[in-house]
Coordinates of C-alpha atoms in Angstrom, one line a residue:
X1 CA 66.2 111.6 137.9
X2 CA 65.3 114.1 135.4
X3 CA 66.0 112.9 131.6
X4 CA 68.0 115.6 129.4
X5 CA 66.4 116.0 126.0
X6 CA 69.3 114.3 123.9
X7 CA 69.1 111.1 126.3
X8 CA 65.8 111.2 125.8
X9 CA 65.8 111.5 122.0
X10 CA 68.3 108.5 122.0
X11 CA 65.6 106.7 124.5
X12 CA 62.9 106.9 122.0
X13 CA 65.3 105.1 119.5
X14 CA 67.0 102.3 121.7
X15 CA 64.9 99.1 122.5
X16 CA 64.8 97.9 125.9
X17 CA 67.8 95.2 126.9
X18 CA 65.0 92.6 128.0
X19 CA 63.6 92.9 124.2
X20 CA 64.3 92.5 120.5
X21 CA 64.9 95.7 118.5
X22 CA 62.4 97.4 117.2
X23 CA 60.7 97.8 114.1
X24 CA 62.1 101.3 112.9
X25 CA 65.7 100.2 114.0
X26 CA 65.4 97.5 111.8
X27 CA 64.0 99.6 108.9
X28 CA 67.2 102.1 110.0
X29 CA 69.2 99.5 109.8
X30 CA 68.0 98.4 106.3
X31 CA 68.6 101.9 105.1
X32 CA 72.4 102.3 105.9
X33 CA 73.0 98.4 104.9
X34 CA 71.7 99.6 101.4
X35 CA 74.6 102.0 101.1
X36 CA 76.6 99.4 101.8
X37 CA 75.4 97.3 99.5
X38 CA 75.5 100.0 96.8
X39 CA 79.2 100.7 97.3
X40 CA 79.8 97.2 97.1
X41 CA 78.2 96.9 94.1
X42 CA 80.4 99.2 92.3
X43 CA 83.4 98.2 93.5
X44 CA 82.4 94.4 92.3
X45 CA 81.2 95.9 88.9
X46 CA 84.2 97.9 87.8
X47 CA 86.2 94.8 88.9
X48 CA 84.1 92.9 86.0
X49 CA 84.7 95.7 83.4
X50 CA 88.5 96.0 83.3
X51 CA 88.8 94.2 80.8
X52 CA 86.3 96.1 78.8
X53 CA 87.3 99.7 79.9
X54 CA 91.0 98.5 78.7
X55 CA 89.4 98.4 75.5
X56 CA 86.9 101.2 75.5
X57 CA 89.1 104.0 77.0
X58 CA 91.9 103.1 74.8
X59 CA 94.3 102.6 77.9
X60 CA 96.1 99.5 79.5
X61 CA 95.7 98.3 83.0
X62 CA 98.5 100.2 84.4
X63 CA 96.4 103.3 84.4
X64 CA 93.2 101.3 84.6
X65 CA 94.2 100.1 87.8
X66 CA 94.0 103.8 89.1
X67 CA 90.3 103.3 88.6
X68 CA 90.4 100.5 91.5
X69 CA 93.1 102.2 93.7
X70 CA 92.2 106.2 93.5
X71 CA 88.9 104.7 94.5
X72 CA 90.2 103.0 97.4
X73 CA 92.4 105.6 98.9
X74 CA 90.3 108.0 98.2
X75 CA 88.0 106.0 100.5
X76 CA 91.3 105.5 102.9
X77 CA 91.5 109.3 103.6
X78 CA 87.7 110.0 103.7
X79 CA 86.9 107.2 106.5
X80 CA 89.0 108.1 109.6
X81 CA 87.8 112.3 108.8
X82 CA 84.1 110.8 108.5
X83 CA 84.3 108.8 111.5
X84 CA 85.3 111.7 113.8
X85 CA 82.7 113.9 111.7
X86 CA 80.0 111.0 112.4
X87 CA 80.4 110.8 116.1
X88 CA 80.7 114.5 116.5
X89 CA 78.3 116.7 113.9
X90 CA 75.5 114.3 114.0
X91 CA 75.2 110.8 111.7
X92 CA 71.9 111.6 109.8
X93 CA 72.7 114.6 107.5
X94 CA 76.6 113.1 106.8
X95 CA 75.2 110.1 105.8
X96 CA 72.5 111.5 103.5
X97 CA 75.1 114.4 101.7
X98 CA 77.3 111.5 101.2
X99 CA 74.8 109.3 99.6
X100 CA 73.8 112.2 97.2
X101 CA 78.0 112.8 96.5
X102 CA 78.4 109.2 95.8
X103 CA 75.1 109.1 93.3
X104 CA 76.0 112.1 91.5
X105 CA 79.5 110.6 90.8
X106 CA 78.3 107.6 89.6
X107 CA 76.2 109.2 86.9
X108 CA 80.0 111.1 86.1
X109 CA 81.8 108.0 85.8
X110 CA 79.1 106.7 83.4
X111 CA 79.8 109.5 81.0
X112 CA 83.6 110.2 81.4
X113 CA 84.4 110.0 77.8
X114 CA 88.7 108.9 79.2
X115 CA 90.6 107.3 81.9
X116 CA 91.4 110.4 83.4
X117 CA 88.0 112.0 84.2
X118 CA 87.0 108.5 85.0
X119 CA 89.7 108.3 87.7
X120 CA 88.6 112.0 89.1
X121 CA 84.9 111.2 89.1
X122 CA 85.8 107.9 91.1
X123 CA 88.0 110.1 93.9
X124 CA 84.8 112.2 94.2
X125 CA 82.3 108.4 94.2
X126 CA 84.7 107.2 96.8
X127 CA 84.3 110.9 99.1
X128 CA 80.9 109.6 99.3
X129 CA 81.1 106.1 99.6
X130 CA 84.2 106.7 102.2
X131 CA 81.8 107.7 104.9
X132 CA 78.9 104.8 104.3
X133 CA 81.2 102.6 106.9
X134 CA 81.7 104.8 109.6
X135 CA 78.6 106.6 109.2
X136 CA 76.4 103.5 108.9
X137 CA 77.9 102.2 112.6
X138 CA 77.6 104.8 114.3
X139 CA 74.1 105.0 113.2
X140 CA 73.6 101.2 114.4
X141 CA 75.4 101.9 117.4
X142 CA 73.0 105.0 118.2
X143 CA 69.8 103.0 117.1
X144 CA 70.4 98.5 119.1
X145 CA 71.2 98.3 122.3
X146 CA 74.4 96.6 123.8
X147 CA 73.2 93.3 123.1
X148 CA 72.1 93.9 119.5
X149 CA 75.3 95.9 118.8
X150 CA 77.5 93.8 118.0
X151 CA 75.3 91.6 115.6
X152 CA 74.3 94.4 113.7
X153 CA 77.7 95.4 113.0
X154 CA 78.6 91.8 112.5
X155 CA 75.6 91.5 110.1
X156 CA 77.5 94.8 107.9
X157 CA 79.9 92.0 106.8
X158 CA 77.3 90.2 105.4
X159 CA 75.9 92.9 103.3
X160 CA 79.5 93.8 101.0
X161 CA 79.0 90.0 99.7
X162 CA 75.6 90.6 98.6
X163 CA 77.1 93.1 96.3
X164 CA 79.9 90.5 95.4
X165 CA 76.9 88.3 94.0
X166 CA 74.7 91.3 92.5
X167 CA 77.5 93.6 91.2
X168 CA 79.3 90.7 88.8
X169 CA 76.1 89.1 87.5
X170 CA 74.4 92.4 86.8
X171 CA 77.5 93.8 85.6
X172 CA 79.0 90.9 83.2
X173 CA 75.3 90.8 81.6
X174 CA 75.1 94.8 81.4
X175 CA 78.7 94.8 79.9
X176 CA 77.5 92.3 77.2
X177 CA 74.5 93.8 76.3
X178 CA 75.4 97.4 76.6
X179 CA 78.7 98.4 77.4
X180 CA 80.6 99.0 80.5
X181 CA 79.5 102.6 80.6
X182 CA 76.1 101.2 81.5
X183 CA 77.3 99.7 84.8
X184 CA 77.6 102.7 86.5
X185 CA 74.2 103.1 85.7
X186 CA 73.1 100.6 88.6
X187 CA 73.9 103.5 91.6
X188 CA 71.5 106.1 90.4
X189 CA 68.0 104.2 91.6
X190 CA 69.3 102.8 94.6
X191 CA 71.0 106.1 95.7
X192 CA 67.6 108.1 94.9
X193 CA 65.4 105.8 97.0
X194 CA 68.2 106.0 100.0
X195 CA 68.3 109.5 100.9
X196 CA 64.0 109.5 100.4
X197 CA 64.4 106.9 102.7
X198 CA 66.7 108.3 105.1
X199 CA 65.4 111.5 105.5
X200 CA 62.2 109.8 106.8
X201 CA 64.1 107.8 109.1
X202 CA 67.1 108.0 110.7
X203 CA 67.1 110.2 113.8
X204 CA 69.0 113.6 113.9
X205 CA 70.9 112.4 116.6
X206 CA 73.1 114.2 119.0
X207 CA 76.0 116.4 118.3
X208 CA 78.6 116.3 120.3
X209 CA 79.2 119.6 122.5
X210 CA 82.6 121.3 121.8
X211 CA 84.7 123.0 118.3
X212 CA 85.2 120.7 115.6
X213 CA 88.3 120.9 113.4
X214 CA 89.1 119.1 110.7
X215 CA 92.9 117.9 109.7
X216 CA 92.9 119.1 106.4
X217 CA 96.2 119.2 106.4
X218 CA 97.2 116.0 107.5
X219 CA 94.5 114.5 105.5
X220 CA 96.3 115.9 102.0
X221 CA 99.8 114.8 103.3
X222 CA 98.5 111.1 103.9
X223 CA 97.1 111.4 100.5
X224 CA 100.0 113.2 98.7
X225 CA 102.3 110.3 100.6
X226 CA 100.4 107.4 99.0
X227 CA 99.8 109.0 95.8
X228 CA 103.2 109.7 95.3
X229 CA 104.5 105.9 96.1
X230 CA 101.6 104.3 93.9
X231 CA 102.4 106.9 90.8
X232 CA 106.5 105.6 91.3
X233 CA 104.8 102.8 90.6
X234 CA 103.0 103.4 88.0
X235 CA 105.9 104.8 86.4
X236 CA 108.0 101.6 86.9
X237 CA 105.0 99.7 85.6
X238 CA 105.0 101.2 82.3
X239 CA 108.8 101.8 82.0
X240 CA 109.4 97.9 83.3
X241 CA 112.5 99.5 84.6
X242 CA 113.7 101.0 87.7
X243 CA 114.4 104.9 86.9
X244 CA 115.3 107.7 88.7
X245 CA 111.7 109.4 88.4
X246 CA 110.3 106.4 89.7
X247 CA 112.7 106.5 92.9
X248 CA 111.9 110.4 93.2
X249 CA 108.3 110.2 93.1
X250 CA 108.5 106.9 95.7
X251 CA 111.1 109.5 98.2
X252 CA 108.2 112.2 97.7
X253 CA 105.9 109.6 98.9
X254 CA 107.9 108.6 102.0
X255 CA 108.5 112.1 103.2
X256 CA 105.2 113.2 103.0
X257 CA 103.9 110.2 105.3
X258 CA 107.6 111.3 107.3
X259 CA 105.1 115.0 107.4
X260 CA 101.6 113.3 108.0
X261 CA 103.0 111.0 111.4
X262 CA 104.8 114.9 112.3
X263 CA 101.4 117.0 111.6
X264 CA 99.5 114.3 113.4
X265 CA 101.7 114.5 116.6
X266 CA 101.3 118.4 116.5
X267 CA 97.5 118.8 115.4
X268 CA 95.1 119.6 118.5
X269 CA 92.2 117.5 116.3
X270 CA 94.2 114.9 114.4
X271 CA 93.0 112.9 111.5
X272 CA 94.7 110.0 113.1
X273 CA 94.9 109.6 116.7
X274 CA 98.5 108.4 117.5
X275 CA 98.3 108.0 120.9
X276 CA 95.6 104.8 120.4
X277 CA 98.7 103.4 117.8
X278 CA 100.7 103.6 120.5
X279 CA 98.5 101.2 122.5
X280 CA 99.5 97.4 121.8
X281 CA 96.1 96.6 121.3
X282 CA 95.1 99.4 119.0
X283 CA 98.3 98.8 117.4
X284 CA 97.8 95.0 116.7
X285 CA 94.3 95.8 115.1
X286 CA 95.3 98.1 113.1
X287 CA 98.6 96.0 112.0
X288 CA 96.1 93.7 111.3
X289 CA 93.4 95.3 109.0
X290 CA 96.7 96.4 107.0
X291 CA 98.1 93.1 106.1
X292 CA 94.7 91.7 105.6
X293 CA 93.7 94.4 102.8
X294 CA 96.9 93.6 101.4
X295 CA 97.0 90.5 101.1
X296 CA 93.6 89.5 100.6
X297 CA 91.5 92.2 99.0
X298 CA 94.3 93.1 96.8
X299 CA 93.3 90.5 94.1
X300 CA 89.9 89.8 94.7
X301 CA 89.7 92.8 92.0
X302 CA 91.7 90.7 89.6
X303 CA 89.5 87.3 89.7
X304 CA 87.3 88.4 86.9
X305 CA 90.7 89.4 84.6
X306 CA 92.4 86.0 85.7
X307 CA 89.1 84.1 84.7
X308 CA 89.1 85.5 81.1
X309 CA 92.9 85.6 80.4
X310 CA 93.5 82.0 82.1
X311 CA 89.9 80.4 81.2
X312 CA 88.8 82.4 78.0
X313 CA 85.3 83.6 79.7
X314 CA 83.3 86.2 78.9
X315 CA 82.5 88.7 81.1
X316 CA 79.3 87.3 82.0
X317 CA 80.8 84.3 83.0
X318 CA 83.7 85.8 84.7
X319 CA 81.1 87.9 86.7
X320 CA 79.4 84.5 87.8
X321 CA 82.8 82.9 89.5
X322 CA 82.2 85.3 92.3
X323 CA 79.0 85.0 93.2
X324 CA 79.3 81.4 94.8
X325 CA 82.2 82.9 96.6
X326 CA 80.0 85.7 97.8
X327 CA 77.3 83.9 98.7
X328 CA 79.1 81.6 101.1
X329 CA 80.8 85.1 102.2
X330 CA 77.2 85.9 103.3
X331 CA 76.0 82.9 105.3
X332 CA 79.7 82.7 106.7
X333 CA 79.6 85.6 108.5
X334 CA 75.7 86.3 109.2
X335 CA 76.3 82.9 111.1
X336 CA 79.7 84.1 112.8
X337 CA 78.1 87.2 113.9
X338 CA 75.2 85.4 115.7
X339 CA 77.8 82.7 117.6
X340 CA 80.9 85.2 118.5
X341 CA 80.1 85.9 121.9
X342 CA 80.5 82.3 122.2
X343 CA 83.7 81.7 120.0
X344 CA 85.1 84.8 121.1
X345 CA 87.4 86.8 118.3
X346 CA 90.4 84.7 117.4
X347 CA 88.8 81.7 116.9
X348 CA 87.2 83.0 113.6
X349 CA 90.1 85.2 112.6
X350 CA 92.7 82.9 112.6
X351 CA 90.2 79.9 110.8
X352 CA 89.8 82.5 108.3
X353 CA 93.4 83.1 107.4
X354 CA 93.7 79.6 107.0
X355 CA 90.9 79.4 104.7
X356 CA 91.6 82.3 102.5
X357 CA 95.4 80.8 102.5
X358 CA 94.3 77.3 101.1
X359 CA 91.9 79.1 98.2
X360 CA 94.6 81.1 97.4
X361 CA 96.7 78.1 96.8
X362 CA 94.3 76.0 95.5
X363 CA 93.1 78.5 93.1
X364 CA 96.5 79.5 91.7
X365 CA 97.0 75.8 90.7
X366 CA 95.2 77.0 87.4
X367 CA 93.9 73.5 86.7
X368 CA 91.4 73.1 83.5
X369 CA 89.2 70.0 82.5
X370 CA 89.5 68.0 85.3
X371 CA 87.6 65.4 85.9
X372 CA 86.5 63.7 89.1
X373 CA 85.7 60.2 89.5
X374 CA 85.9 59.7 86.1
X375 CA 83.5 62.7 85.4
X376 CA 84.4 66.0 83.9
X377 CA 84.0 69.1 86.3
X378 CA 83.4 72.5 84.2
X379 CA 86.2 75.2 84.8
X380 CA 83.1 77.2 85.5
X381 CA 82.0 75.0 88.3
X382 CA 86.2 74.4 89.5
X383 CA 87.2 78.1 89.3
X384 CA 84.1 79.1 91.6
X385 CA 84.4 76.0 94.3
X386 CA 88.2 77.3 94.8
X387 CA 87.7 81.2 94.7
X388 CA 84.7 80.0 97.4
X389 CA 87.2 78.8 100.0
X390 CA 88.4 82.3 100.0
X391 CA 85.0 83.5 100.6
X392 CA 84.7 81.1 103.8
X393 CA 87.6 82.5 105.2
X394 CA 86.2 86.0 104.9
X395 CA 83.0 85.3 105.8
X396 CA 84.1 83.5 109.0
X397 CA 87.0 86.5 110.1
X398 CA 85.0 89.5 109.2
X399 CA 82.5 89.8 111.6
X400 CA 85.0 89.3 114.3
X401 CA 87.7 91.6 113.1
X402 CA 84.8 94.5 113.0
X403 CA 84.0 93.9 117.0
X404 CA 87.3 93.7 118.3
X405 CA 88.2 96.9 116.7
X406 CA 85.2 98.3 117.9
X407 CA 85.1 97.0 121.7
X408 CA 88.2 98.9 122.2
X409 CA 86.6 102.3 122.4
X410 CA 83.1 101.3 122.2
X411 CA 82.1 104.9 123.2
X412 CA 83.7 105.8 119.7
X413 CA 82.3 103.6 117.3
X414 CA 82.5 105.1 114.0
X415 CA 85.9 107.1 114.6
X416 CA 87.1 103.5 115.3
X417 CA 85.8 101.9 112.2
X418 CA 87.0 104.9 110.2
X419 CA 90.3 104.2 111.7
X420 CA 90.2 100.7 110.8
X421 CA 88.8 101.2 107.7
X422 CA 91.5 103.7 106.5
X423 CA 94.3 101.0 107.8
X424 CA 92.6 98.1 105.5
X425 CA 92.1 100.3 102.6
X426 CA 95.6 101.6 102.7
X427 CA 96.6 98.1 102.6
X428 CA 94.2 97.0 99.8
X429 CA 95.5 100.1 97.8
X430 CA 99.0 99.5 98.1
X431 CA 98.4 95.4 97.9
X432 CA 96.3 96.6 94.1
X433 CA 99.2 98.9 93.0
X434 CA 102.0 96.0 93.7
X435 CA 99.9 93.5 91.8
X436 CA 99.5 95.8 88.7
X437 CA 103.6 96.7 88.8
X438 CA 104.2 92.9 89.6
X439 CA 101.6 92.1 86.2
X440 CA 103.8 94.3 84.1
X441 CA 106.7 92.5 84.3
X442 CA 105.0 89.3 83.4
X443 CA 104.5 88.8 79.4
X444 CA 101.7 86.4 80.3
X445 CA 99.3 88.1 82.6
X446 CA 97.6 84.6 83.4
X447 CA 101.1 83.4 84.8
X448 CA 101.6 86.4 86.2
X449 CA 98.7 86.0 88.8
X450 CA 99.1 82.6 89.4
X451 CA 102.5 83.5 90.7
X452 CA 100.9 86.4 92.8
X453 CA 98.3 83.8 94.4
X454 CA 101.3 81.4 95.4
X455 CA 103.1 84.2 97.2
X456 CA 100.0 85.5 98.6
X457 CA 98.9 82.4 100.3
X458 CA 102.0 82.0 102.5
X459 CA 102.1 85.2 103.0
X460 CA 98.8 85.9 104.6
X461 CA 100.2 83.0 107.0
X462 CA 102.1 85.4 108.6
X463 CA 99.2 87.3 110.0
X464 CA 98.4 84.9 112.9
X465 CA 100.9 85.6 115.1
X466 CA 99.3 89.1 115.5
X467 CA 96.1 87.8 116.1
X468 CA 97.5 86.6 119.8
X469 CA 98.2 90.9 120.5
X470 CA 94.4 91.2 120.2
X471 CA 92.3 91.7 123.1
X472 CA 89.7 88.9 122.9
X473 CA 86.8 90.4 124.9
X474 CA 84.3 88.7 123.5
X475 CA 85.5 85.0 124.8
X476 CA 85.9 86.8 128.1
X477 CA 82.6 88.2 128.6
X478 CA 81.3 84.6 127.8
X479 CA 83.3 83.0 130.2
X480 CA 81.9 85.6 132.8
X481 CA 78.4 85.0 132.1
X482 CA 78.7 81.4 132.4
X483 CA 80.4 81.6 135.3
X484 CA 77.5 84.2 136.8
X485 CA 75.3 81.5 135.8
X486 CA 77.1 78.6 137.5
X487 CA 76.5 80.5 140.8
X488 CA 73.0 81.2 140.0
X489 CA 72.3 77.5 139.3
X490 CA 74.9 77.0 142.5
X491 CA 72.6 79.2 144.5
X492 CA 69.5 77.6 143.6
X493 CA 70.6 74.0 144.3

């Protein structure tokens, strides 16, 4: 059988089945997990400086909070359009612009001298850092075999705590020492060694054959849609009151999403591929990844404020309370990724929820100098254990959420983690713009999120019943091999 020249360029780069992967995979695979980490270092960062930009840019966290949630969907409406872009213009030269966007911006952001060039510098940061995701799969997906797949995506899970632990330690000493501008600072070296790296590298990959289109339009509806709702929001946050511009810019927001689901029925290349949604499977995910941004990574960007306004840190310290969390997220899921093709996917999902739903609780308690067994236990040390049980329950559900999205269409890896990605980050958007509105109708911001963890912890409950509309092929595939073994063993006897 002759071998075309793209399978055979794709050869060169896939290890056998009966092997481990090879070395350059894993360098490959270093590469793109560095990008990760880098975006994951910012967002953890600016989360640590809120306080401190508050001060700095003369603003309040209404409009801070932009800087959190124009990142995010910014990031929402790049993924699903670098997804497609991945899979069909080729991985390597996607991935490398982005890295050099996403650098660039960073160096903006640390000299935006107001809130509002520091929110436009993040939408073009988040351009970049939108793609890492998709990208980076589909890169891992070209480069490990069907066995190795699935861990090396799993393993991605394990690379956004690492950030969690580097980004608030760096950044609470940085902010101490030199201000917060310095802490954008931290992107510059690690972007500059990343595209040297990757241009060495990562293989050019194939391109898919055909025309490419891009939804442009639909794209800018989606965004005008959410933009619109969030700055009704913003409105009501700083009025307190209910007005009629906040209800008009919330209507704009609705019809324009009313326009994106119309443009993406019509479009021949949609940004959004309806016809999956429409599929109770893709439809379950998808529900899925939206509650759990919501819900969850919401107010992971508001630990650090809640440990200074509720436990009178300093930033340093407020940096620290995640890093235990992060680290637990890290060994969580490096070991769930390794043991799901035993536990199958809704195992871990739904023993995450329940995690992240009792350190929710736990955590809104707001309890100070307690002491256990007659010994005093430092807020420090109490704030971090609680905020940790979050961080087993995201450790644990992460690595399996990624591969059931992804065994769906497994010949369409990154469009499928764009797609997923867009759906969580639209949820973890909107989850951040209801926190901030819900914050300014609370005198005492400390009370305010204390309330906001209560309701968030039952809320996350309802979740799990979902979970049961997801296809759990992992567990199946599992059961089949043991099964092919048992007649092997059957056989032999």
């Amino acid at each position: 059988m002759v071998e075309t020249a793209a399978q055979a360029d794709m050869t060169r780069h896939r290890p056998r089945t009966s092997r481990g992967p090879g070395l350059r995979s894993i360098f490959i695979f270093i590469v793109v997990a560095l990008a990760l980490l880098m975006s994951s270092i910012d967002s953890t960062i600016v989360a640590v400086g809120l306080p401190a930009m508050v001060e700095g840019l003369k603003t309040n966290l209404v409009w801070l909070g932009w800087v959190l949630t124009a990142y995010q969907l910014s990031q929402t409406v790049v993924m699903p359009m670098a997804g497609k872009l991945s899979d069909e213009l080729g991985r390597k030269w996607l991935f490398l612009g982005c890295v050099f966007l996403f650098t660039l911006s960073s160096l903006l952001c640390a000299l935006a001298p107001n809130v509002y060039l520091l929110i436009l510098f993040r939408v073009f940061q988040a351009m970049g850092g939108g793609a890492f995701l998709p990208s980076a799969s589909g890169i891992v997906s070209d480069v490990f075999d069907d066995r190795w797949r699935p861990t090396a995506i799993g393993l991605f899970t394990s690379v956004f705590p690492l950030g969690g632990i580097i980004g608030p330690n760096v950044g609470g000493w940085m902010i101490d020492h030199f201000g917060w501008r310095s802490i954008f600072f931290v992107n510059v070296p690690i972007g500059v060694v990343l595209l040297l790296a990757g241009l060495v590298l990562i293989p050019r990959g194939v391109r898919a054959p055909g025309q490419h289109r891009i939804d442009f339009l639909g794209a800018g509806l989606f965004a005008l849609g959410i933009v619109g709702i969030m700055y009704g929001m913003t409105v009501w946050g700083n009025q307190v009151v209910f007005s009629w511009q906040v209800a008009l810019w919330i209507a704009l927001g609705i019809l324009a999403l009313v326009a994106f689901v119309y443009q993406e029925s019509r479009a021949p290349d949609p940004m959004v591929e309806l016809r999956l949604l429409r599929e109770r499977a893709f439809a379950a995910v998808n529900i899925y990844n939206f509650l759990y941004g919501a819900l969850v990574f919401g107010f992971f960007s508001f630990i650090p404020l809640y440990a200074i306004d509720v436990y009178h840190m300093s930033e340093t310290t407020a940096g620290f309370i995640l890093t235990p969390r992060a680290i637990i997220m890290v060994l969580c899921s490096t070991i769930s990724s390794f043991v799901l093709i035993r536990t199958g996917y809704r195992v871990p999902m739904i023993a995450g929820i329940l995690f992240v739903s009792l350190g929710l609780f736990l955590t809104s308690q707001g309890w100070q100098h307690v002491t256990l067994f007659g010994h005093p236990v430092s807020d420090v040390v109490l704030l971090s254990a609680l905020v940790g049980i979050t961080g087993i329950g995201v450790g644990i559900s992460g690595p399996a959420s990624n591969n059931a999205a992804v065994e769906l269409m497994p010949e369409a890896v990154a469009r499928i983690i764009g797609l997923r990605g867009m759906f969580r980050s639209t949820g973890g958007v909107l989850g951040t713009a209801t926190i901030v509105l819900l914050l300014a109708h609370f005198q005492n911001q400390g009370h305010g999120l204390e309330v906001i963890l209560r309701g968030l912890s039952a809320l996350i409950l309802l979740v799990i019943p979902i979970i049961f509309l997801i296809p759990d092929t992992a567990r199946a595939r599992w059961l089949k091999r043991q099964q092919q073994l048992a007649r092997v063993r059957g056989a032999g006897d």
